[in-house]
Coordinates of N, CA and C in Angstrom, one line a residue:
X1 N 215.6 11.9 184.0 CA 215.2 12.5 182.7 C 214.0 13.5 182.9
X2 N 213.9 14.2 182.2 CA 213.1 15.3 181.9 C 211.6 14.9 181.6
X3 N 210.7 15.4 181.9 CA 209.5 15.4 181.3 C 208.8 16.5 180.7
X4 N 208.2 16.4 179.5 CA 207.7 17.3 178.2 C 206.7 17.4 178.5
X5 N 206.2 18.7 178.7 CA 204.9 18.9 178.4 C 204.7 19.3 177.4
X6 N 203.3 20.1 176.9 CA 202.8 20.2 175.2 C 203.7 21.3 174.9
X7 N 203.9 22.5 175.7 CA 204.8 23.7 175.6 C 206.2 23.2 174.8
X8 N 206.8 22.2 175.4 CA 208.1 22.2 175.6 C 208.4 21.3 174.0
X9 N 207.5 20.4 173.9 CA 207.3 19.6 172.3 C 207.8 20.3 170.9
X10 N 208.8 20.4 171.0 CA 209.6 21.6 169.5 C 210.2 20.5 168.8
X11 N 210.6 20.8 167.4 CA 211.0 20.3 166.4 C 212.4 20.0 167.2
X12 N 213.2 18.7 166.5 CA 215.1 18.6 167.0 C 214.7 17.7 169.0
X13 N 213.8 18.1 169.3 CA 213.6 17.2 170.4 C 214.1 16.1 170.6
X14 N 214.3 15.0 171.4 CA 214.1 13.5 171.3 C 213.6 13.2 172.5
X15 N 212.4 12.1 172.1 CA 211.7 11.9 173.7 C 211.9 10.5 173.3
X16 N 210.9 9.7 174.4 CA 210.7 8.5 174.5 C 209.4 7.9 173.9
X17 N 209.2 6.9 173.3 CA 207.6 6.9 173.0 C 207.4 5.3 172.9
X18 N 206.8 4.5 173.7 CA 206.4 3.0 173.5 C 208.2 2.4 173.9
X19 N 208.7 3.1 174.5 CA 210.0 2.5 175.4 C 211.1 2.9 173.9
X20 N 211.2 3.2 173.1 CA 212.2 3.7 172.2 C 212.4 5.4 172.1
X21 N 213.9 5.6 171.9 CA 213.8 7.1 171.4 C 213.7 7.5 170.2
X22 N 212.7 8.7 169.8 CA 212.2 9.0 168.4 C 212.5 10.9 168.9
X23 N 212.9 10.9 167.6 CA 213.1 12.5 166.9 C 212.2 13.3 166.6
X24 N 211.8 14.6 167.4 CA 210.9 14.8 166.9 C 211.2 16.1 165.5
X25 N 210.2 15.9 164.3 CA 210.9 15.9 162.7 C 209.9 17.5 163.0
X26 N 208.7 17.6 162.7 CA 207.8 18.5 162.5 C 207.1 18.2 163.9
X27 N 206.5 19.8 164.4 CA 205.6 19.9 165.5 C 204.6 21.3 165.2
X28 N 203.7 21.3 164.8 CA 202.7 21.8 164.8 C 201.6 22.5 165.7
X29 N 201.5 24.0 166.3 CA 200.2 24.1 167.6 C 199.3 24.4 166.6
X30 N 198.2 23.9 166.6 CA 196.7 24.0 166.1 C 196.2 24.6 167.0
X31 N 195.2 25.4 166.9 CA 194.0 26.1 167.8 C 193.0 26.3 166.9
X32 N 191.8 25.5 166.6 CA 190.9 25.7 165.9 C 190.1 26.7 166.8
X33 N 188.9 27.0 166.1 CA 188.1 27.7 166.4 C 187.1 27.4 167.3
X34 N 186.7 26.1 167.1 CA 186.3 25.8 168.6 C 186.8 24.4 168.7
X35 N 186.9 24.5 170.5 CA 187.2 23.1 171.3 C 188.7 23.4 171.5
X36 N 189.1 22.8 171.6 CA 190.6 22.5 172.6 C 191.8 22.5 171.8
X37 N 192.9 23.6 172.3 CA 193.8 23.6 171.4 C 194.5 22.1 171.1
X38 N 195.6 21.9 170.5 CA 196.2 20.5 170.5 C 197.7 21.1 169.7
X39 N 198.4 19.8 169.7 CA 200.0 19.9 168.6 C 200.0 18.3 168.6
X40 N 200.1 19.1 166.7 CA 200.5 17.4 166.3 C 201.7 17.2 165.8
X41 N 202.3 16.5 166.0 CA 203.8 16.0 165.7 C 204.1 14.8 164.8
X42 N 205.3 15.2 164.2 CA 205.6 14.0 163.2 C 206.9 13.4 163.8
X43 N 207.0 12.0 164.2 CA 208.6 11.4 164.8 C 209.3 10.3 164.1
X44 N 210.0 10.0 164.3 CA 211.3 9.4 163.7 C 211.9 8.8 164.9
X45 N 211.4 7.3 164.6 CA 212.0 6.2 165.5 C 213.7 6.3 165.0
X46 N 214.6 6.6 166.1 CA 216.0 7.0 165.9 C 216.6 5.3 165.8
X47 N 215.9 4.6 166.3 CA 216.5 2.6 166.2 C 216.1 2.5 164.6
X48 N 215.0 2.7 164.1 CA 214.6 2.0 162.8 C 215.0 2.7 161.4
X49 N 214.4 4.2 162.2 CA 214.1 5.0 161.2 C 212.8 5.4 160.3
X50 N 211.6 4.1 161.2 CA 210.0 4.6 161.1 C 209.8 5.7 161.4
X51 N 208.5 6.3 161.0 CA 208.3 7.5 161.1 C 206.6 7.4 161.4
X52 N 206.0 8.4 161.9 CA 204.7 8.6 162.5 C 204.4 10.0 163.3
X53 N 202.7 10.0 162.9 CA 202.1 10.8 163.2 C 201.7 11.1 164.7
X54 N 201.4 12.0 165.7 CA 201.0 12.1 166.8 C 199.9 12.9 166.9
X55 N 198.9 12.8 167.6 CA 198.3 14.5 168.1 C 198.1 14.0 169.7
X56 N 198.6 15.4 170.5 CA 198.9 16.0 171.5 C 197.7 16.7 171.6
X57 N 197.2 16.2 173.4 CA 195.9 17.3 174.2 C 197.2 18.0 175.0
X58 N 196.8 18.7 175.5 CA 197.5 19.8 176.7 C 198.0 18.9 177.8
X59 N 196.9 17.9 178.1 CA 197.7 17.3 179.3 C 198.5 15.9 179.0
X60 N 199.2 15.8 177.8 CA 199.7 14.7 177.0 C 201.3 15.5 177.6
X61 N 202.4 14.0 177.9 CA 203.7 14.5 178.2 C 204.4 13.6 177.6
X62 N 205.7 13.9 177.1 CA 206.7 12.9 177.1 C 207.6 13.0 178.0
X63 N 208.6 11.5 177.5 CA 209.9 11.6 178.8 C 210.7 12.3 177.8
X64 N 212.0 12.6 178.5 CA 212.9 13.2 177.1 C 213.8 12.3 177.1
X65 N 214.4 12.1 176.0 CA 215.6 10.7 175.8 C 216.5 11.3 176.1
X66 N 217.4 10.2 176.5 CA 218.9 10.8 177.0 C 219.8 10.0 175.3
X67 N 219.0 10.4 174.5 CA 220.1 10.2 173.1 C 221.1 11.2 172.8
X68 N 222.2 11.2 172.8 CA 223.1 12.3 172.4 C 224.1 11.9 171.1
X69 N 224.2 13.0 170.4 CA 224.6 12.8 168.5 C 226.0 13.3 169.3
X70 N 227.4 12.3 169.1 CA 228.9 12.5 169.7 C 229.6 12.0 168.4
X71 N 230.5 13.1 168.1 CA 231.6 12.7 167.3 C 232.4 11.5 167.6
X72 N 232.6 10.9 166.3 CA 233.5 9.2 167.2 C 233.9 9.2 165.9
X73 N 235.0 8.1 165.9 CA 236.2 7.8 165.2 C 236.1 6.2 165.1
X74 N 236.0 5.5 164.1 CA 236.0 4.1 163.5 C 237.2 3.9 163.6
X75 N 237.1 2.9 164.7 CA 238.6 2.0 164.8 C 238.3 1.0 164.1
X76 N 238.1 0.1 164.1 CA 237.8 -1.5 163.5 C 237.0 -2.0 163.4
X77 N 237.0 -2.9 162.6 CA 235.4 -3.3 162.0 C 235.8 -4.1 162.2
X78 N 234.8 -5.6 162.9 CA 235.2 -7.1 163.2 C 234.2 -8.1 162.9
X79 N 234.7 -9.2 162.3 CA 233.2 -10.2 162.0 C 232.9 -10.3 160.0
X80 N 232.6 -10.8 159.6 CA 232.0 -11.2 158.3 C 230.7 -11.2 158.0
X81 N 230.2 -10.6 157.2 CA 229.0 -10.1 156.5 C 227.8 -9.8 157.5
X82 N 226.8 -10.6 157.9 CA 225.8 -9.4 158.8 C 226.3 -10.1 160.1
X83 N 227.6 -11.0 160.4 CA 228.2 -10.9 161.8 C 228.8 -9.3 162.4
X84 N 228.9 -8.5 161.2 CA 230.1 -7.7 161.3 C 230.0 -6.6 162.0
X85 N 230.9 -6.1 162.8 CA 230.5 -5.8 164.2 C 231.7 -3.8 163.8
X86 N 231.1 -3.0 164.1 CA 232.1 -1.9 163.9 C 232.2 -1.1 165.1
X87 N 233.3 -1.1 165.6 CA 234.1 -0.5 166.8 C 234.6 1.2 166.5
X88 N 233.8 1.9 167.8 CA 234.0 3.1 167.2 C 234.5 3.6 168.8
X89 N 235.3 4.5 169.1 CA 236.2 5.5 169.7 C 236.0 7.1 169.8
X90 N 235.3 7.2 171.1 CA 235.2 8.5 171.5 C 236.3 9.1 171.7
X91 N 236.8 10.0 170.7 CA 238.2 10.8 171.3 C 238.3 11.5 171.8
X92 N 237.3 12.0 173.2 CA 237.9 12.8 174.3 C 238.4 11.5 174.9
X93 N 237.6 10.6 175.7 CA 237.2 9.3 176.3 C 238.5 8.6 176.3
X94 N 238.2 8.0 174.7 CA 238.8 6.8 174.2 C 238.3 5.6 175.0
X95 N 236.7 6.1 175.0 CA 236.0 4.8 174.8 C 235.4 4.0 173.6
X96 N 235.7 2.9 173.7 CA 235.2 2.0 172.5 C 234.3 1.5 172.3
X97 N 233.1 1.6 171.7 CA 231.6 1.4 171.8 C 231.7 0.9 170.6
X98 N 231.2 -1.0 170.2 CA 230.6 -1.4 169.2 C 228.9 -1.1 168.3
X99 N 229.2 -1.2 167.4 CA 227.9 -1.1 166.5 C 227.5 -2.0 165.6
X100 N 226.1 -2.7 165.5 CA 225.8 -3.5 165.1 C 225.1 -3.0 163.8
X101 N 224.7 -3.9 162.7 CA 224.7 -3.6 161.2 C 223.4 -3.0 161.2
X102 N 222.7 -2.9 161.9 CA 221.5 -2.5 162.4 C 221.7 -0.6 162.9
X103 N 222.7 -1.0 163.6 CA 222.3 0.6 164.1 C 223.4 1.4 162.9
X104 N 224.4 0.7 162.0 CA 225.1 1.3 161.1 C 224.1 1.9 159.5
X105 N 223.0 1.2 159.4 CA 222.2 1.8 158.4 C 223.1 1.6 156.8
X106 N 222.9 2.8 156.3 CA 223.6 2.8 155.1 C 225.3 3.0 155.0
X107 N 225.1 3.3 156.4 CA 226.9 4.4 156.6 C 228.0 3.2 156.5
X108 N 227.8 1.9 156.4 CA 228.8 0.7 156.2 C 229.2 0.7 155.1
X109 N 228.4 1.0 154.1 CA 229.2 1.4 152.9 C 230.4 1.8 152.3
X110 N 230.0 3.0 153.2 CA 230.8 4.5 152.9 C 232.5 4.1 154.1
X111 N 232.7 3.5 155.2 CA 233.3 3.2 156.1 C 234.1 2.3 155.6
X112 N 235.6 2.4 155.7 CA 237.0 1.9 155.9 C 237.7 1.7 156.8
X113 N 237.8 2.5 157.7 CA 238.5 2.7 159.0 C 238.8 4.2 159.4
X114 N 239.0 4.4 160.8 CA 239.9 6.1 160.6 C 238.5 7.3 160.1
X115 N 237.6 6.7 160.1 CA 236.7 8.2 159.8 C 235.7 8.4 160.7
X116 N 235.6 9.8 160.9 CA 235.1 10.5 162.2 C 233.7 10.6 161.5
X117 N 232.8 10.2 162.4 CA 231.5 10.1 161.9 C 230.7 10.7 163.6
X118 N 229.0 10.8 163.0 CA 228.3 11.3 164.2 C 227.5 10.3 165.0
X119 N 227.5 10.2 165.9 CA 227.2 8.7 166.0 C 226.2 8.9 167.2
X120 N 224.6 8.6 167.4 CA 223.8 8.6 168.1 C 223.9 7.9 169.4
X121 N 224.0 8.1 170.4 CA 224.1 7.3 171.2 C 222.8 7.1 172.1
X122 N 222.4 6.1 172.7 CA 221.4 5.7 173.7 C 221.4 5.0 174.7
X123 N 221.6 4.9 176.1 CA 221.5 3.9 177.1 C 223.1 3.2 176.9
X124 N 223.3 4.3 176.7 CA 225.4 3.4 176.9 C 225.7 2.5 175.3
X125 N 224.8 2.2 174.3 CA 225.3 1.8 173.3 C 224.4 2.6 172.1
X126 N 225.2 2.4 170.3 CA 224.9 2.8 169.5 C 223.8 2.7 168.6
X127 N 223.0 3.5 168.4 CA 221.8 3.8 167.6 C 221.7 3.8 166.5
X128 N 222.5 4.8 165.9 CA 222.2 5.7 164.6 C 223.9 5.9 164.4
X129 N 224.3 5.7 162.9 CA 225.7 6.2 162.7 C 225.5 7.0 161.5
X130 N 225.9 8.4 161.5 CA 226.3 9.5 160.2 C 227.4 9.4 159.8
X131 N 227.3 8.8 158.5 CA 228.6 8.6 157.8 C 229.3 10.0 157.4
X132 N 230.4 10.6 157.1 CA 231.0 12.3 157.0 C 230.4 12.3 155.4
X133 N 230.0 13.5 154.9 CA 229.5 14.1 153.7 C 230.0 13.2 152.7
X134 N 231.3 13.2 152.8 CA 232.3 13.2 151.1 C 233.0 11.9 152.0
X135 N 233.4 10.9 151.0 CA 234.3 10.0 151.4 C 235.0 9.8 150.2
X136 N 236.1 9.4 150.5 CA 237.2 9.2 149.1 C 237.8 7.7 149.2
X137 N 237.3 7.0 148.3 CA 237.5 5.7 148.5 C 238.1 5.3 146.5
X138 N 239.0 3.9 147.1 CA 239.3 3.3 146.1 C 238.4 2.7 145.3
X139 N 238.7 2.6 143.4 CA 238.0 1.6 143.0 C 238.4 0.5 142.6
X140 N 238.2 -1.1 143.5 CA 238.1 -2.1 143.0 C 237.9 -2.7 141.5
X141 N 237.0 -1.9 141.4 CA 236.5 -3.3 140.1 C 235.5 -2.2 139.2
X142 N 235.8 -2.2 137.8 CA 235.4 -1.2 136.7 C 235.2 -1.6 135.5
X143 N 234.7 -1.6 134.4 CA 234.7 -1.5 133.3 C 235.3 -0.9 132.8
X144 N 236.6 -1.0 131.5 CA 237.4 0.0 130.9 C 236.6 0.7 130.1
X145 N 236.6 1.9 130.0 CA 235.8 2.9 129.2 C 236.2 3.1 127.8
X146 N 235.2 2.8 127.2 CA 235.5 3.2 125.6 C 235.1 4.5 124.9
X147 N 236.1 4.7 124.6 CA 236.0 5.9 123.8 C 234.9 6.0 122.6
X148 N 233.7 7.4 123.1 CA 232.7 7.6 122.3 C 231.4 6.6 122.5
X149 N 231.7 5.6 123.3 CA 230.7 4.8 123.8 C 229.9 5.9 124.8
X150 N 228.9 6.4 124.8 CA 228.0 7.8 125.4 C 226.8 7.2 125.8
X151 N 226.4 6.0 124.9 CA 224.6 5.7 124.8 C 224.5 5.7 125.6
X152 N 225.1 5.0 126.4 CA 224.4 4.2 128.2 C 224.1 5.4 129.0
X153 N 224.1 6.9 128.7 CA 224.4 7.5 129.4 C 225.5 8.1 130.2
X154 N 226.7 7.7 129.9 CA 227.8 8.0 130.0 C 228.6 7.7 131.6
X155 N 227.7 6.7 131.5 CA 228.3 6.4 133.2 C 228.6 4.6 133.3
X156 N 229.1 4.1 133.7 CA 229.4 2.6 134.2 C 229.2 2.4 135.9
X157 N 228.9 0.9 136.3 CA 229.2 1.1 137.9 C 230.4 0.4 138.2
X158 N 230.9 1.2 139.1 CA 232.4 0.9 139.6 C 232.2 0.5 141.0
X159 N 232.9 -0.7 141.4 CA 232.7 -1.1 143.0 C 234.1 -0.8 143.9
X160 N 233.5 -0.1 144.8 CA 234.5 0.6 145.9 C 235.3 -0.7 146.6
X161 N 236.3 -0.2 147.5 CA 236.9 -1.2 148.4 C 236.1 -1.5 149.3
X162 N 234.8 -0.7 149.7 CA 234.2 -1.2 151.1 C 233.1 -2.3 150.2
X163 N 232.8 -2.3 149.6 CA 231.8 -3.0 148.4 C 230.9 -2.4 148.3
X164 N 230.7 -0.6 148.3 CA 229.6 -0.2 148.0 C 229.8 -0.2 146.0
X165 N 228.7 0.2 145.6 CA 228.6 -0.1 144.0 C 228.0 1.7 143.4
X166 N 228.4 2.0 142.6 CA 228.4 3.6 142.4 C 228.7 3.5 141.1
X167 N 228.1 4.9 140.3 CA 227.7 4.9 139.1 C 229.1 6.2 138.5
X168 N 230.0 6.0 138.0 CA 231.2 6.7 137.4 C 231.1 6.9 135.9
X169 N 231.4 8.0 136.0 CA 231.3 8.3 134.5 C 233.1 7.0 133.9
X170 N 232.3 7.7 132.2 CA 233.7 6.6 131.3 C 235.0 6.5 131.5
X171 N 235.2 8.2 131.7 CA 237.0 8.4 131.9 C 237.4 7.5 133.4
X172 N 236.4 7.4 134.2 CA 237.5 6.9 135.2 C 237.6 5.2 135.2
X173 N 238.9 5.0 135.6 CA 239.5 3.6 135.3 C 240.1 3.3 137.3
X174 N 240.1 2.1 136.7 CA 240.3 0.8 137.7 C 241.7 1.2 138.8
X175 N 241.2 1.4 139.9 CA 242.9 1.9 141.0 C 242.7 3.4 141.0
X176 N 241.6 4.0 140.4 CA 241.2 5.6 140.9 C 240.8 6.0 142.1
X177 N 241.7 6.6 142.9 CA 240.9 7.1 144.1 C 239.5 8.1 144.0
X178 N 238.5 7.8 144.1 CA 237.2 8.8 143.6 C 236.9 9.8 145.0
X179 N 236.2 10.7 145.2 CA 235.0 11.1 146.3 C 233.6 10.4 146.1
X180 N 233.1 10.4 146.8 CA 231.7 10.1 146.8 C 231.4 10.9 147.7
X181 N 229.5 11.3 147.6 CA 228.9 12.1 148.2 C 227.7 10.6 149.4
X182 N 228.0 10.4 150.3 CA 227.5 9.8 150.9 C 225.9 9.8 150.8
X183 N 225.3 11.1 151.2 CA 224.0 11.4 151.4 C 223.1 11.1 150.4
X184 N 223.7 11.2 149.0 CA 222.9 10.5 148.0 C 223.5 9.3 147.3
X185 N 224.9 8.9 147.6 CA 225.6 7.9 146.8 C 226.3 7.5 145.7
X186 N 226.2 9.2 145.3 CA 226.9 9.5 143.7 C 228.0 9.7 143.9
X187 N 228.9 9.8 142.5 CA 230.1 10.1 142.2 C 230.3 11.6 142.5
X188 N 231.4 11.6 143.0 CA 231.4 13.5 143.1 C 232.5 14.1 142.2
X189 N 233.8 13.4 142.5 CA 234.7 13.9 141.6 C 236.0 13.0 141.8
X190 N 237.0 12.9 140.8 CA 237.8 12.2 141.3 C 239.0 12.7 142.0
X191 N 239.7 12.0 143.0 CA 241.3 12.6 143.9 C 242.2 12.8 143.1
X192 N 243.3 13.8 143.0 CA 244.2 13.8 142.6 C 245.2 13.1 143.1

């Protein structure tokens, strides 16, 4: 693996820091007016998702991670509630690399099967999983919407097939295929 010096420290990086790989988010060179230039950096633990400040002297280095963001394809999800284990498929490969609820984050939600997501990899197993933008999922379970009922704001929550819970306006009813927008969780529009 590579080693960083202060030069090489740019935003989109990923090095090593305290034995985990972190992102580097913002990188800053300062040169005050007097004394020693420096760069200070902001990182993003890619396991947790913490985040932290750095400042960098000139003769400060990192290692570089060997993390790589690879398209992969959810085959199966195996196991019951935080047993539950999701099996994902590199399609050049068609290798099968599990993921634990830990490195899946929020993207379990949004996940059925069959969807191509971005998937961080480190040291031969899974980190970080990007669920795709838009997902179009069933709704389970809804409130029938009443007509001119508005107060509430005009929305009910409707629970998906994966059991995520999302906020639908009145018109839509129970067995609607919806979109959802992953990134923030909302309703986007319904499938024809």
């Amino acid at each position: 693996m590579a080693t960083l010096g202060l030069n090489d420290v740019k935003t989109g990086k990923k090095i090593i820091h305290n034995g985990d790989p972190w992102l580097i988010t913002e990188a800053d060179f300062v040169k005050p007016g007097k004394g020693q230039a420096f760069t200070r950096i902001r990182i993003r633990n890619l396991k947790d998702g913490r985040t932290t400040e750095q400042t960098l002297k000139s003769s400060d280095s990192f290692e570089e991670a060997d993390a790589t963001d690879t398209d992969m394809q959810l085959s199966f999800i195996d196991g019951i509630g935080k047993d539950r284990v999701w099996h994902f498929m590199n399609m050049e490969t068609f290798e099968i690399i599990p993921a634990t609820l830990a490195a899946m984050g929020d993207a379990w939600k949004w996940l059925k099967g069959e969807e191509e997501c971005v998937v961080t990899v480190f040291n031969g197993s899974i980190i970080a999983v990007q669920a795709p933008k838009f997902v179009e999922l069933k709704i389970v379970e809804t409130d029938p919407g009443v007509r001119g009922d508005t107060s509430g704001g005009g929305g009910k929550p409707a629970t998906l097939e994966t059991g995520a819970v999302v906020r639908v306006p009145l018109f839509v009813n129970q067995d609607e295929i919806i979109k959802v927008d992953t990134r923030t969780g909302e309703y986007d529009s319904r499938v024809k």
